[in-house]
């Protein structure tokens, strides 16, 4: 690629880099590829184990003229099981080196934009600022996806009374799994935004960024975008918490309605049972047993003793 920003895979790397190569993207490099890149760049690159370190001092630091930064990006969103992928950003001289062991979609989007506009960037700092801008834009898309999913879930849960009666058994219990999935997505996004905020704040404080006015302005824009997205993510998280509480409340209401039906049924049938028990006793002297209409009168008494409690419950609004 004849632009000022070029992507090279380690196996295709020449024995020296031209000045026009300002981006080297290492995707799941093996040990030999890491050693080759280190020899050509003259710096020791972080390993996969180094990327997993959560200490800020290990994720953001400067050694000589080389800046090492690590951020966690959301990936595998389309597969339905989002994960955080640690990505290293190394600014050495006028070059940007990225090391990653997964493929967040933001990198593919940014690479595509470079192919459409070759030669647009001339410094690694400016290129990294634009890359971070693309990453933040992709994070905004992920949050928008989460909002749409939560809205769809809200429509499914909060339906009208007649539609709620037609819901299959354990329908709401199944929605709890969807709520858990949405919460995981937003939680991972918020964690990613935290690491990005630390990285961009650290990046904007570097002397070589302050010397590059365009890169500095881009960093400030990205910082504001991250702050806005963090607030939006907190709002979405609160909505998901509300959905969880509401779903659990509806499940409790449905369960209480079932228990109420059984309770009322037992109370309604209690008086008829009492009447049947009285006339089922085997005493020798029971005048009613000699009546010609004793049996239908007993049935009538049982029926009326069941109807009166039922009407009383309807009058009280318990049914």
Short mmCIF file of C-alpha atoms in Angstrom, two decimals:
data_model
loop_
_atom_site.label_atom_id
_atom_site.label_comp_id
_atom_site.label_asym_id
_atom_site.label_seq_id
_atom_site.Cartn_x
_atom_site.Cartn_y
_atom_site.Cartn_z
CA UNK A 1 0.00 0.00 0.00
CA UNK A 2 1.54 3.32 -1.08
CA UNK A 3 0.09 5.45 1.70
CA UNK A 4 1.68 7.01 4.71
CA UNK A 5 -0.14 4.51 6.92
CA UNK A 6 0.61 0.92 6.05
CA UNK A 7 -0.35 -2.33 7.78
CA UNK A 8 2.17 -5.16 7.69
CA UNK A 9 1.82 -8.67 8.98
CA UNK A 10 5.00 -9.90 10.72
CA UNK A 11 5.62 -12.68 8.19
CA UNK A 12 5.62 -10.08 5.40
CA UNK A 13 7.80 -7.54 7.20
CA UNK A 14 10.93 -6.44 5.31
CA UNK A 15 14.32 -6.25 6.98
CA UNK A 16 13.91 -2.52 7.45
CA UNK A 17 10.99 -0.16 7.61
CA UNK A 18 10.57 2.78 5.31
CA UNK A 19 9.57 6.15 6.69
CA UNK A 20 6.16 5.79 5.03
CA UNK A 21 5.27 2.79 7.22
CA UNK A 22 3.76 4.26 10.38
CA UNK A 23 1.40 1.47 11.51
CA UNK A 24 2.39 -2.12 12.25
CA UNK A 25 -0.55 -4.27 13.33
CA UNK A 26 0.45 -7.57 14.98
CA UNK A 27 -2.50 -9.97 15.07
CA UNK A 28 -1.98 -13.00 17.33
CA UNK A 29 1.80 -13.05 16.73
CA UNK A 30 3.74 -16.15 17.65
CA UNK A 31 7.11 -16.07 19.42
CA UNK A 32 9.17 -15.85 16.22
CA UNK A 33 7.07 -13.00 14.89
CA UNK A 34 7.40 -11.11 18.16
CA UNK A 35 11.18 -11.48 18.12
CA UNK A 36 11.37 -10.34 14.50
CA UNK A 37 9.28 -7.25 15.24
CA UNK A 38 11.41 -6.45 18.29
CA UNK A 39 14.64 -6.69 16.27
CA UNK A 40 13.30 -4.45 13.51
CA UNK A 41 11.80 -1.88 15.85
CA UNK A 42 14.54 -1.96 18.45
CA UNK A 43 12.07 -2.15 21.36
CA UNK A 44 10.83 -4.96 23.57
CA UNK A 45 7.14 -5.50 22.90
CA UNK A 46 4.65 -6.60 25.59
CA UNK A 47 3.68 -10.28 25.57
CA UNK A 48 0.21 -11.72 25.82
CA UNK A 49 0.69 -12.20 29.56
CA UNK A 50 1.73 -8.56 29.94
CA UNK A 51 -1.53 -7.42 28.34
CA UNK A 52 -3.55 -9.14 31.05
CA UNK A 53 -2.00 -7.06 33.83
CA UNK A 54 -4.66 -4.78 35.30
CA UNK A 55 -2.31 -2.47 37.20
CA UNK A 56 -2.37 1.03 35.67
CA UNK A 57 1.40 1.29 36.05
CA UNK A 58 1.80 -1.84 33.93
CA UNK A 59 -0.69 -0.80 31.26
CA UNK A 60 0.44 2.80 30.76
CA UNK A 61 4.13 3.66 30.94
CA UNK A 62 7.02 5.23 29.06
CA UNK A 63 10.46 3.72 28.47
CA UNK A 64 12.84 6.15 26.84
CA UNK A 65 11.20 7.44 23.68
CA UNK A 66 8.68 4.58 23.52
CA UNK A 67 5.17 4.78 24.96
CA UNK A 68 3.34 1.59 25.97
CA UNK A 69 -0.42 1.62 26.46
CA UNK A 70 -3.00 -1.13 26.87
CA UNK A 71 -6.79 -0.91 26.61
CA UNK A 72 -9.58 -3.46 26.80
CA UNK A 73 -11.96 -3.45 23.84
CA UNK A 74 -15.32 -5.17 23.46
CA UNK A 75 -15.43 -7.94 20.86
CA UNK A 76 -17.62 -10.91 19.86
CA UNK A 77 -20.73 -8.75 20.20
CA UNK A 78 -22.34 -10.25 17.11
CA UNK A 79 -21.85 -13.77 18.49
CA UNK A 80 -24.01 -12.93 21.49
CA UNK A 81 -21.29 -13.46 24.09
CA UNK A 82 -19.28 -10.22 24.41
CA UNK A 83 -15.75 -10.38 25.78
CA UNK A 84 -13.01 -7.89 26.58
CA UNK A 85 -9.89 -8.14 24.45
CA UNK A 86 -6.67 -6.51 25.65
CA UNK A 87 -4.93 -4.51 22.92
CA UNK A 88 -1.48 -2.94 23.24
CA UNK A 89 -0.64 0.37 21.60
CA UNK A 90 3.06 1.18 21.28
CA UNK A 91 4.24 4.56 20.01
CA UNK A 92 7.90 4.32 19.06
CA UNK A 93 9.41 7.14 17.09
CA UNK A 94 6.93 8.05 14.37
CA UNK A 95 5.32 4.61 14.28
CA UNK A 96 2.34 3.02 15.95
CA UNK A 97 2.50 -0.68 16.79
CA UNK A 98 -0.68 -2.49 17.86
CA UNK A 99 -0.63 -5.97 19.36
CA UNK A 100 -3.86 -7.89 19.69
CA UNK A 101 -5.01 -11.48 20.03
CA UNK A 102 -8.57 -10.94 18.87
CA UNK A 103 -10.23 -8.90 16.17
CA UNK A 104 -12.39 -6.06 17.48
CA UNK A 105 -14.51 -4.70 14.67
CA UNK A 106 -13.12 -1.18 15.11
CA UNK A 107 -9.78 -2.28 13.60
CA UNK A 108 -11.45 -3.63 10.48
CA UNK A 109 -13.45 -0.42 10.11
CA UNK A 110 -10.35 1.75 10.51
CA UNK A 111 -8.29 -0.38 8.13
CA UNK A 112 -11.04 -0.04 5.55
CA UNK A 113 -11.01 3.74 5.89
CA UNK A 114 -7.22 3.77 5.36
CA UNK A 115 -7.59 1.83 2.14
CA UNK A 116 -10.13 4.36 0.89
CA UNK A 117 -7.89 7.33 1.81
CA UNK A 118 -4.23 6.31 1.47
CA UNK A 119 -1.63 8.82 2.59
CA UNK A 120 -3.99 10.69 4.91
CA UNK A 121 -1.88 10.38 8.08
CA UNK A 122 1.77 11.26 8.41
CA UNK A 123 2.47 10.58 12.10
CA UNK A 124 1.83 7.63 14.36
CA UNK A 125 0.34 9.91 17.02
CA UNK A 126 -2.26 11.29 14.63
CA UNK A 127 -3.05 7.83 13.33
CA UNK A 128 -3.51 6.50 16.86
CA UNK A 129 -5.83 9.39 17.71
CA UNK A 130 -7.95 8.55 14.69
CA UNK A 131 -7.91 4.88 15.58
CA UNK A 132 -9.09 5.67 19.10
CA UNK A 133 -11.84 7.82 17.60
CA UNK A 134 -12.99 4.85 15.52
CA UNK A 135 -12.87 2.60 18.60
CA UNK A 136 -15.04 5.04 20.54
CA UNK A 137 -17.47 5.29 17.61
CA UNK A 138 -17.72 1.50 17.55
CA UNK A 139 -18.34 1.51 21.31
CA UNK A 140 -21.17 3.97 20.73
CA UNK A 141 -22.66 1.54 18.18
CA UNK A 142 -22.46 -1.27 20.74
CA UNK A 143 -24.29 0.87 23.30
CA UNK A 144 -26.93 1.73 20.70
CA UNK A 145 -27.35 -1.98 20.02
CA UNK A 146 -27.82 -2.58 23.74
CA UNK A 147 -30.44 0.19 23.91
CA UNK A 148 -32.39 -1.34 21.04
CA UNK A 149 -32.30 -4.76 22.69
CA UNK A 150 -33.50 -3.34 26.00
CA UNK A 151 -36.33 -1.49 24.24
CA UNK A 152 -37.40 -4.69 22.49
CA UNK A 153 -37.29 -6.54 25.81
CA UNK A 154 -39.39 -3.82 27.42
CA UNK A 155 -42.05 -4.24 24.74
CA UNK A 156 -42.09 -7.99 25.35
CA UNK A 157 -42.37 -7.71 29.12
CA UNK A 158 -44.72 -4.77 29.51
CA UNK A 159 -47.62 -5.81 27.29
CA UNK A 160 -51.33 -5.16 27.78
CA UNK A 161 -53.35 -7.28 30.16
CA UNK A 162 -55.01 -9.40 27.49
CA UNK A 163 -51.68 -10.19 25.82
CA UNK A 164 -50.16 -11.07 29.18
CA UNK A 165 -52.85 -13.71 29.67
CA UNK A 166 -51.80 -15.41 26.43
CA UNK A 167 -48.14 -15.67 27.39
CA UNK A 168 -46.81 -19.23 27.63
CA UNK A 169 -45.81 -20.63 31.02
CA UNK A 170 -42.41 -19.52 32.36
CA UNK A 171 -42.22 -16.82 29.68
CA UNK A 172 -40.88 -14.19 32.06
CA UNK A 173 -38.34 -16.60 33.51
CA UNK A 174 -36.89 -16.94 30.02
CA UNK A 175 -36.65 -13.14 29.74
CA UNK A 176 -34.36 -13.10 32.77
CA UNK A 177 -31.72 -14.79 30.62
CA UNK A 178 -32.06 -12.01 28.04
CA UNK A 179 -31.68 -9.40 30.77
CA UNK A 180 -28.52 -11.14 31.95
CA UNK A 181 -27.13 -11.08 28.41
CA UNK A 182 -27.88 -7.37 27.98
CA UNK A 183 -26.34 -6.59 31.36
CA UNK A 184 -23.18 -8.44 30.40
CA UNK A 185 -22.89 -6.42 27.18
CA UNK A 186 -23.32 -3.07 28.93
CA UNK A 187 -21.01 -4.11 31.77
CA UNK A 188 -18.25 -5.07 29.36
CA UNK A 189 -18.75 -1.81 27.48
CA UNK A 190 -18.44 0.23 30.67
CA UNK A 191 -15.25 -1.61 31.62
CA UNK A 192 -13.86 -0.89 28.16
CA UNK A 193 -14.72 2.79 28.45
CA UNK A 194 -12.86 2.99 31.76
CA UNK A 195 -9.66 1.64 30.21
CA UNK A 196 -10.06 3.87 27.16
CA UNK A 197 -10.54 6.91 29.36
CA UNK A 198 -7.33 6.20 31.25
CA UNK A 199 -5.46 5.56 28.02
CA UNK A 200 -6.60 8.72 26.25
CA UNK A 201 -5.95 10.86 29.33
CA UNK A 202 -2.45 9.42 29.54
CA UNK A 203 -1.92 9.85 25.80
CA UNK A 204 -3.00 13.50 25.78
CA UNK A 205 -0.44 14.30 28.48
CA UNK A 206 2.52 13.07 26.40
CA UNK A 207 4.91 15.73 25.04
CA UNK A 208 4.83 14.41 21.46
CA UNK A 209 1.02 14.62 21.50
CA UNK A 210 1.09 18.16 22.82
CA UNK A 211 3.42 19.10 19.98
CA UNK A 212 0.95 17.73 17.42
CA UNK A 213 -1.99 20.17 17.53
CA UNK A 214 -4.31 17.97 15.47
CA UNK A 215 -3.57 14.88 17.54
CA UNK A 216 -4.10 16.85 20.75
CA UNK A 217 -7.45 18.19 19.52
CA UNK A 218 -8.51 14.67 18.54
CA UNK A 219 -7.60 13.38 21.99
CA UNK A 220 -9.73 16.06 23.62
CA UNK A 221 -12.66 15.15 21.39
CA UNK A 222 -12.25 11.46 22.22
CA UNK A 223 -12.10 12.26 25.95
CA UNK A 224 -15.41 14.14 25.75
CA UNK A 225 -16.97 11.33 23.72
CA UNK A 226 -15.86 8.76 26.28
CA UNK A 227 -17.35 10.82 29.11
CA UNK A 228 -20.67 11.09 27.27
CA UNK A 229 -20.70 7.37 26.49
CA UNK A 230 -19.87 6.51 30.11
CA UNK A 231 -22.87 8.52 31.30
CA UNK A 232 -25.05 6.93 28.65
CA UNK A 233 -23.82 3.45 29.62
CA UNK A 234 -24.71 4.17 33.26
CA UNK A 235 -28.21 5.21 32.16
CA UNK A 236 -28.64 2.02 30.11
CA UNK A 237 -27.37 -0.04 33.04
CA UNK A 238 -29.98 1.55 35.30
CA UNK A 239 -32.66 0.70 32.74
CA UNK A 240 -31.54 -2.91 32.70
CA UNK A 241 -31.65 -2.99 36.51
CA UNK A 242 -35.19 -1.63 36.34
CA UNK A 243 -36.11 -4.31 33.80
CA UNK A 244 -34.72 -6.98 36.11
CA UNK A 245 -36.66 -5.67 39.12
CA UNK A 246 -39.82 -5.29 37.04
CA UNK A 247 -39.56 -8.81 35.61
CA UNK A 248 -39.01 -10.29 39.06
CA UNK A 249 -41.98 -8.26 40.29
CA UNK A 250 -44.22 -9.54 37.51
CA UNK A 251 -43.12 -13.10 38.21
CA UNK A 252 -44.02 -12.59 41.87
CA UNK A 253 -47.40 -11.14 40.90
CA UNK A 254 -48.17 -14.13 38.67
CA UNK A 255 -47.11 -16.55 41.38
CA UNK A 256 -49.19 -14.69 43.98
CA UNK A 257 -52.19 -14.82 41.64
CA UNK A 258 -51.85 -18.59 41.39
CA UNK A 259 -51.53 -18.92 45.17
CA UNK A 260 -54.57 -16.64 45.60
CA UNK A 261 -56.66 -18.85 43.33
CA UNK A 262 -55.77 -21.93 45.34
CA UNK A 263 -56.43 -20.10 48.61
CA UNK A 264 -59.84 -18.86 47.48
CA UNK A 265 -60.75 -22.27 46.08
CA UNK A 266 -59.96 -23.89 49.41
CA UNK A 267 -62.08 -21.31 51.27
CA UNK A 268 -64.98 -21.67 48.81
CA UNK A 269 -65.07 -25.45 49.17
CA UNK A 270 -64.62 -25.42 52.94
CA UNK A 271 -68.33 -24.83 53.85
CA UNK A 272 -69.61 -27.56 51.49
CA UNK A 273 -67.06 -29.89 53.03
CA UNK A 274 -68.38 -29.00 56.47
CA UNK A 275 -71.97 -29.78 55.42
CA UNK A 276 -70.92 -33.08 53.86
CA UNK A 277 -68.94 -33.96 56.98
CA UNK A 278 -71.92 -33.31 59.25
CA UNK A 279 -74.23 -35.53 57.25
CA UNK A 280 -71.56 -38.14 56.86
CA UNK A 281 -71.44 -38.80 60.60
CA UNK A 282 -72.82 -42.17 61.75
CA UNK A 283 -74.95 -41.12 64.73
CA UNK A 284 -78.08 -43.16 65.31
CA UNK A 285 -80.40 -40.20 65.91
CA UNK A 286 -80.16 -37.72 63.00
CA UNK A 287 -83.68 -36.52 62.10
CA UNK A 288 -82.59 -35.22 58.69
CA UNK A 289 -81.67 -38.74 57.58
CA UNK A 290 -85.34 -39.68 57.60
CA UNK A 291 -86.46 -36.82 55.38
CA UNK A 292 -87.61 -37.62 51.88
CA UNK A 293 -85.90 -34.48 50.62
CA UNK A 294 -82.91 -34.72 52.93
CA UNK A 295 -80.46 -35.58 50.18
CA UNK A 296 -81.40 -32.75 47.76
CA UNK A 297 -81.58 -30.34 50.72
CA UNK A 298 -78.05 -31.30 51.73
CA UNK A 299 -76.84 -30.76 48.18
CA UNK A 300 -78.57 -27.38 48.08
CA UNK A 301 -76.98 -26.39 51.39
CA UNK A 302 -73.54 -27.38 50.07
CA UNK A 303 -74.09 -25.37 46.86
CA UNK A 304 -75.29 -22.25 48.67
CA UNK A 305 -72.47 -22.45 51.20
CA UNK A 306 -70.03 -22.37 48.25
CA UNK A 307 -71.81 -19.58 46.33
CA UNK A 308 -71.99 -17.11 49.23
CA UNK A 309 -68.18 -16.97 49.87
CA UNK A 310 -67.56 -16.70 46.12
CA UNK A 311 -69.93 -13.72 45.80
CA UNK A 312 -68.41 -12.13 48.88
CA UNK A 313 -64.90 -12.37 47.38
CA UNK A 314 -66.15 -10.83 44.13
CA UNK A 315 -67.78 -7.99 46.06
CA UNK A 316 -64.54 -7.30 47.93
CA UNK A 317 -62.60 -7.27 44.64
CA UNK A 318 -60.40 -10.21 45.56
CA UNK A 319 -61.33 -12.06 42.37
#
